[in-house]
Amino acid sequence: MPKNQSSGGKTKPKGRVVIRNWTIDDLPGIVSCQIAAYPDLIVGIDTYDARKYGMQMQAFPEGQFLAEIEGTIVGLATSLIVQLDDLPDDYRYNEITGSGSFSTHTPHGDTLYGADIAVHPDFRGRGISKKLYVARKRLMKRYNLRRMMAYGRIPGFKDWVGKYTADEYVEKVEAGELKDSALNAHLSAGYTVRRTLVDYVHDKSSVNICTVLEMLNPDFKPERRKVAAAPLRRVVRKARVCTAQYLLRDMASWDEFERTTEYFVETADTYLGHFLLLPEMFTAQLLTLIPRDWDDRRQIVELTKFTKAYLELFTRLAKRYDLFIIAGSHPVERDGLIYNVAHLFTPTGEVCTQDKLHPTPYERKIWDMRPGSSLNVFETPYARIAIQVCYDVEFPEPTRLLTLAGTEILFVPYSTDDRKGHYRVSYCARARAIENSIYVVTSGNCGTILNRSYLLNYAESAVYTPSDYGFPPHAEAGRADPNVETVVVADLDMGSLMTNREQGSTRPLYDRRTDLYQLTPRLPVIVHKLD
């Protein structure tokens, strides 16, 4: 079998295990080996392609090892050198590794960070991981590094949730009372568990909890290592969000709609926003351009004919003002069916969508609105975001799935007739922020238009936060006065979310009882990486 392939056939090589550094020809086999080693990861989202592995090899070729038997790649280990301030508790994988590119590799650093290690399942039990760890240890000593750090999985923990906390489970494994395939391998290699960390990676087997591992170099000579640079400090990730409270009004033309809409975009740009959120179905004011004597179904079908102009308008505005615009929602016709679709417009001209999953009984009755069928997370340079349209936020299950897929900011465009409807949405939005340790941004319509489907509108657009130390006392980063046209501006710190999830007064993500209940999507949450 060629050396750039990984085992998958019926005949397994039985020769000697060879550990060596990578070459460019090895990359396809390395990709295949990782996919085989972690079948529960989503290919293309949680796994790397040959291009990303090529970047790692280019950044630090001496730190990338593979194991082969008779030319077949059966294991791999990746690493880079960094300079960290103390334990990397507050770092995330992307921060340490440059989003997997190893652009953060620092030759004069003092820590060898073990980014990944994998052994093909057909070759486990042959001491391959130990040989890869030996190669890493030699590298640590060769470069006179102070220590080796890594994050580890605890796949056996899922069977003990409820009986033990993650820390108690680790203590049991360390004492030899329980077995864990990954943790036992790390302990055997010489690692010490410094603590457990929640929500570092999306890993169902480990209940999204990992271990922080450290191995000190007994031969480290500090006097020989003159560090010339400051430690890699945790990246501060903040985003400024702007959410509109939109006054619906009768429109005389499409041009008038463009002018009133651009006011909100200009406001977000003036206040240096990164994201702008507009309300659900704010394009309903275009119904005033449609004959009033038409029935509701015919009117909504006619409204969908503005879709092309709507897409062109917000694509142009997002690019011109360098903004991520969640342009509320707008009815879209697909294969003769009508969907309530939220649209995300990016500064680079991309357009992403999220269908409303739960049309209200009213929407179904008068417009025959159909439900969507996918959950999407959008990874932007500022934060991982998701969109739930109005009624969708009243269902906690989708929000939890989005959170487990990495969502940090949830945008909720909504449209409600009166105060009671507004409170349904706002109370649920608050609950989603607290139970998932995320930010939830809402945007609603106010005002009236001369159309029986939108006679009344009530809104108090807001930005909700977790309710704990480090956040505003009322768990609100900002809220509009009722029923006035305005824009709410708030700065959101993603680092505060991570601290809250790990060290908060309560930790709903950490303390889930998966022994009593589980939440499993029927379809995978789709993660879109945006520029």
Short mmCIF file of C-alpha atoms in Angstrom, two decimals:
data_model
loop_
_atom_site.label_atom_id
_atom_site.label_comp_id
_atom_site.label_asym_id
_atom_site.label_seq_id
_atom_site.Cartn_x
_atom_site.Cartn_y
_atom_site.Cartn_z
CA MET A 1 0.00 0.00 0.00
CA PRO A 2 1.40 3.47 -0.85
CA LYS A 3 2.67 5.45 2.12
CA ASN A 4 0.15 8.25 1.58
CA GLN A 5 -2.75 5.93 2.27
CA SER A 6 -4.19 4.78 5.57
CA SER A 7 -5.37 1.30 6.41
CA GLY A 8 -8.91 0.44 5.53
CA GLY A 9 -8.60 -2.82 3.61
CA LYS A 10 -8.92 -6.37 4.86
CA THR A 11 -5.19 -7.12 5.13
CA LYS A 12 -3.39 -5.37 7.99
CA PRO A 13 0.37 -4.79 7.86
CA LYS A 14 2.13 -6.57 10.70
CA GLY A 15 5.66 -5.17 10.49
CA ARG A 16 7.59 -2.81 12.72
CA VAL A 17 6.10 0.53 13.77
CA VAL A 18 8.16 3.43 12.44
CA ILE A 19 7.80 6.97 13.85
CA ARG A 20 8.93 9.82 11.62
CA ASN A 21 8.10 13.35 10.55
CA TRP A 22 5.66 14.09 7.76
CA THR A 23 6.29 14.73 4.10
CA ILE A 24 3.94 16.38 1.63
CA ASP A 25 3.06 12.98 0.15
CA ASP A 26 1.75 11.80 3.53
CA LEU A 27 -1.07 14.34 3.82
CA PRO A 28 -3.90 12.31 2.20
CA GLY A 29 -3.13 9.33 4.44
CA ILE A 30 -2.98 11.56 7.51
CA VAL A 31 -6.44 12.92 6.71
CA SER A 32 -7.82 9.38 6.29
CA CYS A 33 -6.23 8.22 9.55
CA GLN A 34 -7.77 11.04 11.58
CA ILE A 35 -11.23 10.44 10.11
CA ALA A 36 -10.97 6.73 10.91
CA ALA A 37 -9.72 7.43 14.45
CA TYR A 38 -12.57 9.82 15.29
CA PRO A 39 -15.70 8.55 13.51
CA ASP A 40 -17.95 10.68 15.74
CA LEU A 41 -16.46 13.92 14.35
CA ILE A 42 -18.19 15.70 11.49
CA VAL A 43 -16.02 15.43 8.38
CA GLY A 44 -15.12 18.86 7.01
CA ILE A 45 -16.22 20.68 10.18
CA ASP A 46 -14.50 18.94 13.10
CA THR A 47 -11.76 17.40 10.94
CA TYR A 48 -8.96 18.93 8.87
CA ASP A 49 -8.18 18.59 5.19
CA ALA A 50 -4.79 18.22 3.52
CA ARG A 51 -4.48 21.98 3.13
CA LYS A 52 -4.76 22.63 6.89
CA TYR A 53 -2.35 19.80 7.73
CA GLY A 54 0.02 21.23 5.14
CA MET A 55 -0.05 24.56 6.98
CA GLN A 56 0.81 22.79 10.24
CA MET A 57 3.73 21.00 8.64
CA GLN A 58 5.01 24.21 7.08
CA ALA A 59 4.83 26.08 10.40
CA PHE A 60 6.72 23.46 12.45
CA PRO A 61 7.76 20.36 10.46
CA GLU A 62 9.78 18.92 13.38
CA GLY A 63 6.64 18.80 15.55
CA GLN A 64 4.45 16.70 13.24
CA PHE A 65 4.85 12.94 13.64
CA LEU A 66 3.25 9.90 12.07
CA ALA A 67 3.38 6.19 12.76
CA GLU A 68 3.58 3.79 9.82
CA ILE A 69 3.77 0.06 9.33
CA GLU A 70 5.12 -1.15 6.00
CA GLY A 71 4.30 2.23 4.45
CA THR A 72 0.75 2.40 5.88
CA ILE A 73 -0.05 5.42 8.07
CA VAL A 74 -1.59 4.12 11.30
CA GLY A 75 -1.20 7.09 13.67
CA LEU A 76 -0.37 10.77 13.88
CA ALA A 77 0.57 13.43 16.43
CA THR A 78 0.64 17.19 15.90
CA SER A 79 2.30 19.84 18.06
CA LEU A 80 3.63 23.39 18.12
CA ILE A 81 5.64 25.56 20.50
CA VAL A 82 3.90 28.43 22.26
CA GLN A 83 4.56 30.78 25.16
CA LEU A 84 1.59 30.74 27.55
CA ASP A 85 1.02 32.62 30.76
CA ASP A 86 0.54 29.86 33.38
CA LEU A 87 -2.03 27.15 32.63
CA PRO A 88 -4.01 27.56 29.41
CA ASP A 89 -7.36 27.34 31.22
CA ASP A 90 -8.74 30.45 29.55
CA TYR A 91 -7.52 29.64 26.05
CA ARG A 92 -9.43 27.90 23.34
CA TYR A 93 -8.03 25.57 20.71
CA ASN A 94 -8.36 28.16 17.93
CA GLU A 95 -6.56 30.76 20.03
CA ILE A 96 -3.60 28.50 20.75
CA THR A 97 -3.31 26.97 17.28
CA GLY A 98 -4.29 29.87 15.04
CA SER A 99 -7.53 28.08 14.11
CA GLY A 100 -5.54 24.94 13.37
CA SER A 101 -3.04 26.64 11.05
CA PHE A 102 -0.25 26.72 13.70
CA SER A 103 0.39 30.35 12.77
CA THR A 104 0.91 30.90 16.52
CA HIS A 105 3.99 28.66 16.56
CA THR A 106 6.67 30.50 18.57
CA PRO A 107 10.17 28.97 18.32
CA HIS A 108 11.35 30.82 21.45
CA GLY A 109 8.36 29.71 23.53
CA ASP A 110 8.64 27.34 26.50
CA THR A 111 5.62 25.04 26.05
CA LEU A 112 5.10 22.20 23.57
CA TYR A 113 1.38 22.10 22.92
CA GLY A 114 0.07 18.72 21.79
CA ALA A 115 -2.72 19.68 19.42
CA ASP A 116 -3.86 16.20 18.34
CA ILE A 117 -2.99 12.53 18.56
CA ALA A 118 -4.79 9.72 16.80
CA VAL A 119 -4.33 6.00 16.17
CA HIS A 120 -6.22 4.09 13.49
CA PRO A 121 -8.74 1.79 15.26
CA ASP A 122 -7.44 -1.28 13.39
CA PHE A 123 -4.03 -0.84 15.02
CA ARG A 124 -4.86 0.05 18.60
CA GLY A 125 -3.35 -1.99 21.40
CA ARG A 126 0.07 -2.11 19.74
CA GLY A 127 1.69 0.71 21.73
CA ILE A 128 1.54 3.19 18.85
CA SER A 129 0.35 6.13 20.97
CA LYS A 130 3.19 5.49 23.45
CA LYS A 131 5.72 5.66 20.63
CA LEU A 132 4.22 8.94 19.42
CA TYR A 133 4.42 10.34 22.96
CA VAL A 134 8.08 9.28 23.17
CA ALA A 135 8.74 11.30 20.01
CA ARG A 136 7.07 14.32 21.57
CA LYS A 137 9.07 13.96 24.79
CA ARG A 138 12.31 13.83 22.82
CA LEU A 139 11.26 16.98 21.00
CA MET A 140 10.50 18.72 24.32
CA LYS A 141 13.95 17.83 25.66
CA ARG A 142 15.71 18.63 22.39
CA TYR A 143 14.33 22.17 22.41
CA ASN A 144 14.80 22.51 26.20
CA LEU A 145 11.10 23.31 26.72
CA ARG A 146 9.72 23.74 30.21
CA ARG A 147 6.69 21.51 29.73
CA MET A 148 4.22 19.84 27.40
CA MET A 149 0.53 20.78 27.52
CA ALA A 150 -2.55 19.24 25.94
CA TYR A 151 -6.29 18.93 26.26
CA GLY A 152 -7.61 15.38 26.55
CA ARG A 153 -10.87 13.56 25.95
CA ILE A 154 -12.63 11.50 28.61
CA PRO A 155 -14.93 9.34 26.44
CA GLY A 156 -15.88 7.01 29.29
CA PHE A 157 -17.39 9.81 31.37
CA LYS A 158 -20.72 9.61 29.53
CA ASP A 159 -21.45 6.33 31.33
CA TRP A 160 -20.93 7.89 34.78
CA VAL A 161 -22.67 11.26 34.44
CA GLY A 162 -24.97 11.79 37.40
CA LYS A 163 -23.03 9.49 39.69
CA TYR A 164 -19.77 11.44 39.51
CA THR A 165 -18.78 14.94 38.51
CA ALA A 166 -16.08 15.20 35.86
CA ASP A 167 -13.45 15.91 38.52
CA GLU A 168 -14.57 12.91 40.59
CA TYR A 169 -14.49 10.71 37.49
CA VAL A 170 -10.91 11.76 36.75
CA GLU A 171 -9.90 11.00 40.36
CA LYS A 172 -11.43 7.51 40.06
CA VAL A 173 -9.48 6.85 36.85
CA GLU A 174 -6.27 8.17 38.41
CA ALA A 175 -6.81 5.86 41.40
CA GLY A 176 -7.32 2.85 39.12
CA GLU A 177 -10.96 2.38 40.16
CA LEU A 178 -12.28 3.18 36.67
CA LYS A 179 -10.87 2.86 33.16
CA ASP A 180 -10.96 5.48 30.42
CA SER A 181 -9.27 4.70 27.10
CA ALA A 182 -8.05 8.25 26.46
CA LEU A 183 -7.27 9.35 30.00
CA ASN A 184 -5.42 6.13 30.85
CA ALA A 185 -3.26 6.65 27.76
CA HIS A 186 -2.45 10.20 28.84
CA LEU A 187 -1.62 9.15 32.39
CA SER A 188 0.54 6.29 31.10
CA ALA A 189 2.41 8.77 28.91
CA GLY A 190 3.31 10.83 31.96
CA TYR A 191 0.75 13.61 31.88
CA THR A 192 -0.77 15.09 35.05
CA VAL A 193 -4.39 16.29 35.03
CA ARG A 194 -4.48 19.88 36.23
CA ARG A 195 -8.24 20.38 35.93
CA THR A 196 -11.29 19.69 33.80
CA LEU A 197 -12.72 22.21 31.37
CA VAL A 198 -16.25 22.47 29.98
CA ASP A 199 -17.20 23.41 26.42
CA TYR A 200 -13.66 23.40 25.06
CA VAL A 201 -14.67 21.12 22.20
CA HIS A 202 -17.88 19.61 20.88
CA ASP A 203 -17.45 15.99 21.98
CA LYS A 204 -20.54 13.94 22.78
CA SER A 205 -18.55 11.04 24.22
CA SER A 206 -16.90 13.33 26.75
CA VAL A 207 -20.10 15.34 27.37
CA ASN A 208 -18.22 18.40 26.03
CA ILE A 209 -15.74 18.21 28.93
CA CYS A 210 -12.00 17.73 28.57
CA THR A 211 -8.95 17.47 30.80
CA VAL A 212 -6.18 20.06 30.98
CA LEU A 213 -2.97 18.01 30.86
CA GLU A 214 0.57 19.01 31.79
CA MET A 215 3.90 17.19 31.65
CA LEU A 216 6.94 18.96 33.12
CA ASN A 217 10.38 18.48 31.60
CA PRO A 218 12.67 17.19 34.38
CA ASP A 219 15.72 18.20 32.36
CA PHE A 220 14.60 21.77 31.71
CA LYS A 221 17.43 24.31 32.10
CA PRO A 222 15.91 27.78 32.45
CA GLU A 223 19.28 29.51 32.33
CA ARG A 224 19.76 28.20 28.78
CA ARG A 225 16.41 29.35 27.57
CA LYS A 226 16.34 33.11 27.14
CA VAL A 227 12.77 33.91 26.23
CA ALA A 228 12.71 36.99 24.04
CA ALA A 229 8.98 37.53 23.82
CA ALA A 230 6.08 38.08 26.15
CA PRO A 231 3.63 35.22 26.80
CA LEU A 232 0.79 34.59 24.41
CA ARG A 233 -2.06 36.36 26.15
CA ARG A 234 -5.58 35.18 25.74
CA VAL A 235 -7.19 36.82 22.74
CA VAL A 236 -9.81 39.37 23.75
CA ARG A 237 -12.86 38.78 21.57
CA LYS A 238 -15.51 41.46 21.70
CA ALA A 239 -18.28 42.34 19.30
CA ARG A 240 -20.47 45.42 19.08
CA VAL A 241 -24.05 44.56 18.21
CA CYS A 242 -26.72 46.98 17.01
CA THR A 243 -30.35 45.95 17.13
CA ALA A 244 -33.12 47.93 15.47
CA GLN A 245 -36.54 48.78 16.80
CA TYR A 246 -38.27 49.38 13.49
CA LEU A 247 -41.29 51.66 13.02
CA LEU A 248 -43.45 50.14 10.31
CA ARG A 249 -45.14 52.70 8.06
CA ASP A 250 -47.05 52.79 4.79
CA MET A 251 -44.71 52.78 1.81
CA ALA A 252 -45.26 54.79 -1.36
CA SER A 253 -42.52 52.98 -3.30
CA TRP A 254 -39.58 50.57 -3.10
CA ASP A 255 -37.23 53.56 -3.11
CA GLU A 256 -38.84 54.82 0.09
CA PHE A 257 -38.32 51.40 1.68
CA GLU A 258 -34.61 51.55 0.75
CA ARG A 259 -34.22 55.01 2.28
CA THR A 260 -35.85 54.13 5.60
CA THR A 261 -33.89 50.87 5.85
CA GLU A 262 -30.53 52.47 5.14
CA TYR A 263 -31.01 54.74 8.17
CA PHE A 264 -30.46 51.73 10.45
CA VAL A 265 -27.42 50.57 8.49
CA GLU A 266 -25.88 54.05 8.65
CA THR A 267 -26.57 54.18 12.39
CA ALA A 268 -24.81 50.87 12.96
CA ASP A 269 -21.87 52.09 10.89
CA THR A 270 -21.71 55.43 12.74
CA TYR A 271 -21.57 53.62 16.08
CA LEU A 272 -18.89 51.22 14.77
CA GLY A 273 -21.04 48.12 14.99
CA HIS A 274 -20.01 44.68 13.80
CA PHE A 275 -23.53 43.23 13.59
CA LEU A 276 -26.90 44.80 12.79
CA LEU A 277 -30.16 42.96 13.50
CA LEU A 278 -33.50 43.94 11.92
CA PRO A 279 -36.94 42.56 12.90
CA GLU A 280 -38.91 39.61 11.62
CA MET A 281 -41.01 40.36 8.55
CA PHE A 282 -40.18 44.08 8.60
CA THR A 283 -40.66 43.88 4.83
CA ALA A 284 -44.38 43.52 5.60
CA GLN A 285 -44.65 47.30 5.16
CA LEU A 286 -44.30 46.58 1.43
CA LEU A 287 -47.77 45.04 1.66
CA THR A 288 -49.03 48.62 1.40
CA LEU A 289 -47.85 48.57 -2.22
CA ILE A 290 -50.17 45.61 -2.91
CA PRO A 291 -53.95 45.97 -3.46
CA ARG A 292 -55.78 45.77 -0.10
CA ASP A 293 -58.70 43.78 -1.51
CA TRP A 294 -56.50 40.78 -2.30
CA ASP A 295 -56.78 37.87 0.12
CA ASP A 296 -53.98 37.17 2.60
CA ARG A 297 -52.46 34.28 0.68
CA ARG A 298 -52.32 36.22 -2.57
CA GLN A 299 -50.72 39.19 -0.80
CA ILE A 300 -47.94 37.11 0.77
CA VAL A 301 -47.18 35.46 -2.58
CA GLU A 302 -46.90 38.92 -4.12
CA LEU A 303 -44.59 40.01 -1.28
CA THR A 304 -42.19 37.18 -2.15
CA LYS A 305 -41.66 38.86 -5.52
CA PHE A 306 -39.61 41.54 -3.73
CA THR A 307 -37.04 38.87 -2.73
CA LYS A 308 -34.59 39.65 -5.53
CA ALA A 309 -34.60 43.38 -4.74
CA TYR A 310 -34.30 42.62 -0.99
CA LEU A 311 -31.24 40.41 -1.57
CA GLU A 312 -29.59 42.96 -3.84
CA LEU A 313 -30.21 45.80 -1.37
CA PHE A 314 -28.72 44.15 1.69
CA THR A 315 -25.86 42.51 -0.18
CA ARG A 316 -24.89 45.99 -1.36
CA LEU A 317 -25.30 47.59 2.08
CA ALA A 318 -23.34 44.88 3.92
CA LYS A 319 -20.43 45.28 1.51
CA ARG A 320 -20.54 49.09 1.47
CA TYR A 321 -20.63 49.48 5.24
CA ASP A 322 -18.50 46.40 6.07
CA LEU A 323 -21.22 44.99 8.32
CA PHE A 324 -22.73 41.63 9.14
CA ILE A 325 -26.44 42.36 8.64
CA ILE A 326 -29.11 39.99 9.90
CA ALA A 327 -31.81 41.58 7.76
CA GLY A 328 -34.73 40.28 9.78
CA SER A 329 -36.81 37.79 7.86
CA HIS A 330 -38.66 37.90 4.58
CA PRO A 331 -41.13 35.46 2.96
CA VAL A 332 -39.52 33.33 0.26
CA GLU A 333 -41.24 31.01 -2.22
CA ARG A 334 -39.56 27.68 -2.94
CA ASP A 335 -41.23 25.03 -5.08
CA GLY A 336 -44.61 26.67 -4.63
CA LEU A 337 -44.33 26.80 -0.83
CA ILE A 338 -43.83 29.90 1.34
CA TYR A 339 -41.14 30.01 4.06
CA ASN A 340 -40.33 32.71 6.60
CA VAL A 341 -36.58 33.07 6.04
CA ALA A 342 -33.99 35.04 8.01
CA HIS A 343 -31.04 36.25 5.94
CA LEU A 344 -27.47 36.96 7.02
CA PHE A 345 -25.48 39.26 4.72
CA THR A 346 -21.69 39.42 5.12
CA PRO A 347 -19.17 42.18 4.24
CA THR A 348 -17.70 39.90 1.57
CA GLY A 349 -21.03 39.50 -0.24
CA GLU A 350 -22.07 36.08 1.06
CA VAL A 351 -25.75 35.46 1.82
CA CYS A 352 -26.74 32.79 4.36
CA THR A 353 -30.22 31.81 5.48
CA GLN A 354 -32.07 30.30 8.42
CA ASP A 355 -35.69 29.24 7.92
CA LYS A 356 -38.17 29.74 10.70
CA LEU A 357 -38.69 26.25 12.13
CA HIS A 358 -41.98 26.85 13.94
CA PRO A 359 -44.51 29.00 12.06
CA THR A 360 -47.21 30.24 14.41
CA PRO A 361 -50.78 28.97 14.00
CA TYR A 362 -51.66 32.39 12.57
CA GLU A 363 -48.92 32.21 9.95
CA ARG A 364 -50.00 28.73 8.95
CA LYS A 365 -53.65 29.71 8.76
CA ILE A 366 -53.59 32.93 6.73
CA TRP A 367 -50.37 32.48 4.71
CA ASP A 368 -49.90 28.69 4.68
CA MET A 369 -46.34 29.32 5.89
CA ARG A 370 -44.22 26.15 5.91
CA PRO A 371 -41.58 25.19 8.53
CA GLY A 372 -37.88 24.92 7.75
CA SER A 373 -35.83 21.85 8.63
CA SER A 374 -32.23 22.83 9.39
CA LEU A 375 -30.23 24.43 12.20
CA ASN A 376 -27.27 26.59 11.25
CA VAL A 377 -24.34 28.15 13.08
CA PHE A 378 -22.27 30.86 11.40
CA GLU A 379 -18.64 31.25 12.41
CA THR A 380 -17.65 34.89 11.87
CA PRO A 381 -14.37 36.64 12.78
CA TYR A 382 -16.06 38.12 15.87
CA ALA A 383 -18.16 35.27 17.26
CA ARG A 384 -20.09 32.14 16.42
CA ILE A 385 -23.66 33.24 15.84
CA ALA A 386 -27.04 31.66 15.13
CA ILE A 387 -30.52 32.93 14.26
CA GLN A 388 -33.90 31.89 15.64
CA VAL A 389 -36.96 33.65 14.26
CA CYS A 390 -39.47 34.82 16.89
CA TYR A 391 -41.52 31.76 17.96
CA ASP A 392 -38.47 29.52 17.51
CA VAL A 393 -36.87 30.93 20.67
CA GLU A 394 -39.80 29.61 22.70
CA PHE A 395 -38.43 26.10 22.12
CA PRO A 396 -35.37 25.44 24.34
CA GLU A 397 -34.17 22.32 22.50
CA PRO A 398 -32.94 24.00 19.27
CA THR A 399 -31.14 26.70 21.24
CA ARG A 400 -29.30 24.10 23.30
CA LEU A 401 -28.27 22.25 20.13
CA LEU A 402 -27.00 25.51 18.66
CA THR A 403 -25.09 26.23 21.87
CA LEU A 404 -23.47 22.80 21.85
CA ALA A 405 -22.39 23.52 18.27
CA GLY A 406 -20.55 26.61 19.52
CA THR A 407 -23.05 29.47 19.36
CA GLU A 408 -22.09 32.53 21.42
CA ILE A 409 -24.57 35.13 20.16
CA LEU A 410 -28.14 34.24 19.22
CA PHE A 411 -30.00 36.76 17.08
CA VAL A 412 -33.80 36.72 17.37
CA PRO A 413 -35.78 38.87 14.93
CA TYR A 414 -39.38 38.94 16.11
CA SER A 415 -42.75 40.53 15.40
CA THR A 416 -45.57 40.60 17.96
CA ASP A 417 -48.95 42.34 18.06
CA ASP A 418 -49.08 43.37 21.70
CA ARG A 419 -47.31 43.37 25.06
CA LYS A 420 -48.32 39.78 25.87
CA GLY A 421 -46.76 38.47 22.67
CA HIS A 422 -43.64 40.51 23.28
CA TYR A 423 -43.29 39.11 26.80
CA ARG A 424 -43.55 35.54 25.50
CA VAL A 425 -40.58 36.15 23.22
CA SER A 426 -38.54 38.27 25.61
CA TYR A 427 -38.96 36.00 28.65
CA CYS A 428 -37.95 32.97 26.58
CA ALA A 429 -34.99 34.88 25.12
CA ARG A 430 -33.85 35.72 28.66
CA ALA A 431 -34.17 32.07 29.67
CA ARG A 432 -32.16 30.89 26.65
CA ALA A 433 -29.36 33.35 27.54
CA ILE A 434 -29.19 32.16 31.15
CA GLU A 435 -29.52 28.40 30.63
CA ASN A 436 -26.94 28.33 27.82
CA SER A 437 -24.55 31.09 28.91
CA ILE A 438 -24.95 32.95 25.62
CA TYR A 439 -25.97 36.43 24.51
CA VAL A 440 -29.41 36.80 22.93
CA VAL A 441 -30.18 39.85 20.78
CA THR A 442 -33.80 40.63 19.87
CA SER A 443 -35.24 43.07 17.34
CA GLY A 444 -38.93 43.87 16.96
CA ASN A 445 -41.40 45.93 14.94
CA CYS A 446 -43.51 48.80 16.23
CA GLY A 447 -45.89 51.19 14.50
CA THR A 448 -48.83 50.38 12.22
CA ILE A 449 -49.53 49.90 8.54
CA LEU A 450 -52.81 49.91 6.65
CA ASN A 451 -53.02 46.14 6.25
CA ARG A 452 -55.21 43.80 8.30
CA SER A 453 -52.30 41.36 8.83
CA TYR A 454 -50.13 44.01 10.53
CA LEU A 455 -52.50 46.46 12.20
CA LEU A 456 -50.83 46.24 15.64
CA ASN A 457 -47.15 45.91 16.57
CA TYR A 458 -45.36 46.08 19.91
CA ALA A 459 -41.63 45.84 20.62
CA GLU A 460 -38.89 46.40 23.17
CA SER A 461 -35.73 45.35 21.34
CA ALA A 462 -33.00 44.21 23.72
CA VAL A 463 -29.69 42.48 24.31
CA TYR A 464 -29.86 39.80 27.02
CA THR A 465 -26.92 38.28 28.90
CA PRO A 466 -26.34 35.51 31.44
CA SER A 467 -27.38 36.47 34.97
CA ASP A 468 -24.23 36.28 37.09
CA TYR A 469 -21.23 38.24 38.25
CA GLY A 470 -19.46 39.91 35.34
CA PHE A 471 -22.72 40.81 33.59
CA PRO A 472 -25.19 43.70 34.01
CA PRO A 473 -27.34 43.44 37.18
CA HIS A 474 -30.61 42.88 35.27
CA ALA A 475 -29.00 40.54 32.71
CA GLU A 476 -29.52 43.16 30.02
CA ALA A 477 -26.75 44.83 28.06
CA GLY A 478 -29.31 47.22 26.56
CA ARG A 479 -33.04 47.62 25.95
CA ALA A 480 -35.12 50.07 23.93
CA ASP A 481 -38.02 52.07 25.30
CA PRO A 482 -41.33 50.53 24.18
CA ASN A 483 -42.61 51.28 20.69
CA VAL A 484 -40.18 54.01 19.63
CA GLU A 485 -37.94 53.82 16.59
CA THR A 486 -34.34 53.49 17.72
CA VAL A 487 -31.20 51.37 17.68
CA VAL A 488 -29.79 49.63 20.77
CA VAL A 489 -25.98 49.34 20.83
CA ALA A 490 -24.09 46.95 23.13
CA ASP A 491 -20.57 45.57 23.46
CA LEU A 492 -20.39 41.82 24.12
CA ASP A 493 -17.32 40.01 25.50
CA MET A 494 -17.02 36.36 24.44
CA GLY A 495 -14.41 35.73 27.13
CA SER A 496 -16.98 36.52 29.82
CA LEU A 497 -19.16 33.72 28.43
CA MET A 498 -16.32 31.21 28.74
CA THR A 499 -15.60 32.30 32.31
CA ASN A 500 -19.28 32.05 33.21
CA ARG A 501 -19.60 28.56 31.76
CA GLU A 502 -16.63 27.31 33.76
CA GLN A 503 -16.74 29.34 36.98
CA GLY A 504 -20.26 30.75 37.23
CA SER A 505 -22.47 30.59 40.32
CA THR A 506 -24.39 27.94 38.40
CA ARG A 507 -23.07 25.99 35.39
CA PRO A 508 -26.00 24.54 33.40
CA LEU A 509 -23.81 23.25 30.57
CA TYR A 510 -21.34 21.60 32.97
CA ASP A 511 -23.97 20.10 35.29
CA ARG A 512 -26.26 18.49 32.70
CA ARG A 513 -27.53 15.03 33.76
CA THR A 514 -27.06 13.05 30.56
CA ASP A 515 -27.70 9.91 32.59
CA LEU A 516 -31.31 11.08 33.00
CA TYR A 517 -31.95 12.92 29.74
CA GLN A 518 -30.28 13.46 26.39
CA LEU A 519 -30.73 15.85 23.49
CA THR A 520 -29.79 14.41 20.12
CA PRO A 521 -30.46 16.19 16.81
CA ARG A 522 -32.20 14.18 14.12
CA LEU A 523 -30.05 16.10 11.62
CA PRO A 524 -26.61 17.58 12.35
CA VAL A 525 -26.27 21.29 13.09
CA ILE A 526 -24.53 22.84 10.08
CA VAL A 527 -21.56 25.12 10.85
CA HIS A 528 -20.73 27.69 8.16
CA LYS A 529 -17.32 29.40 8.26
CA LEU A 530 -17.59 32.99 7.04
CA ASP A 531 -14.97 35.63 6.27
#
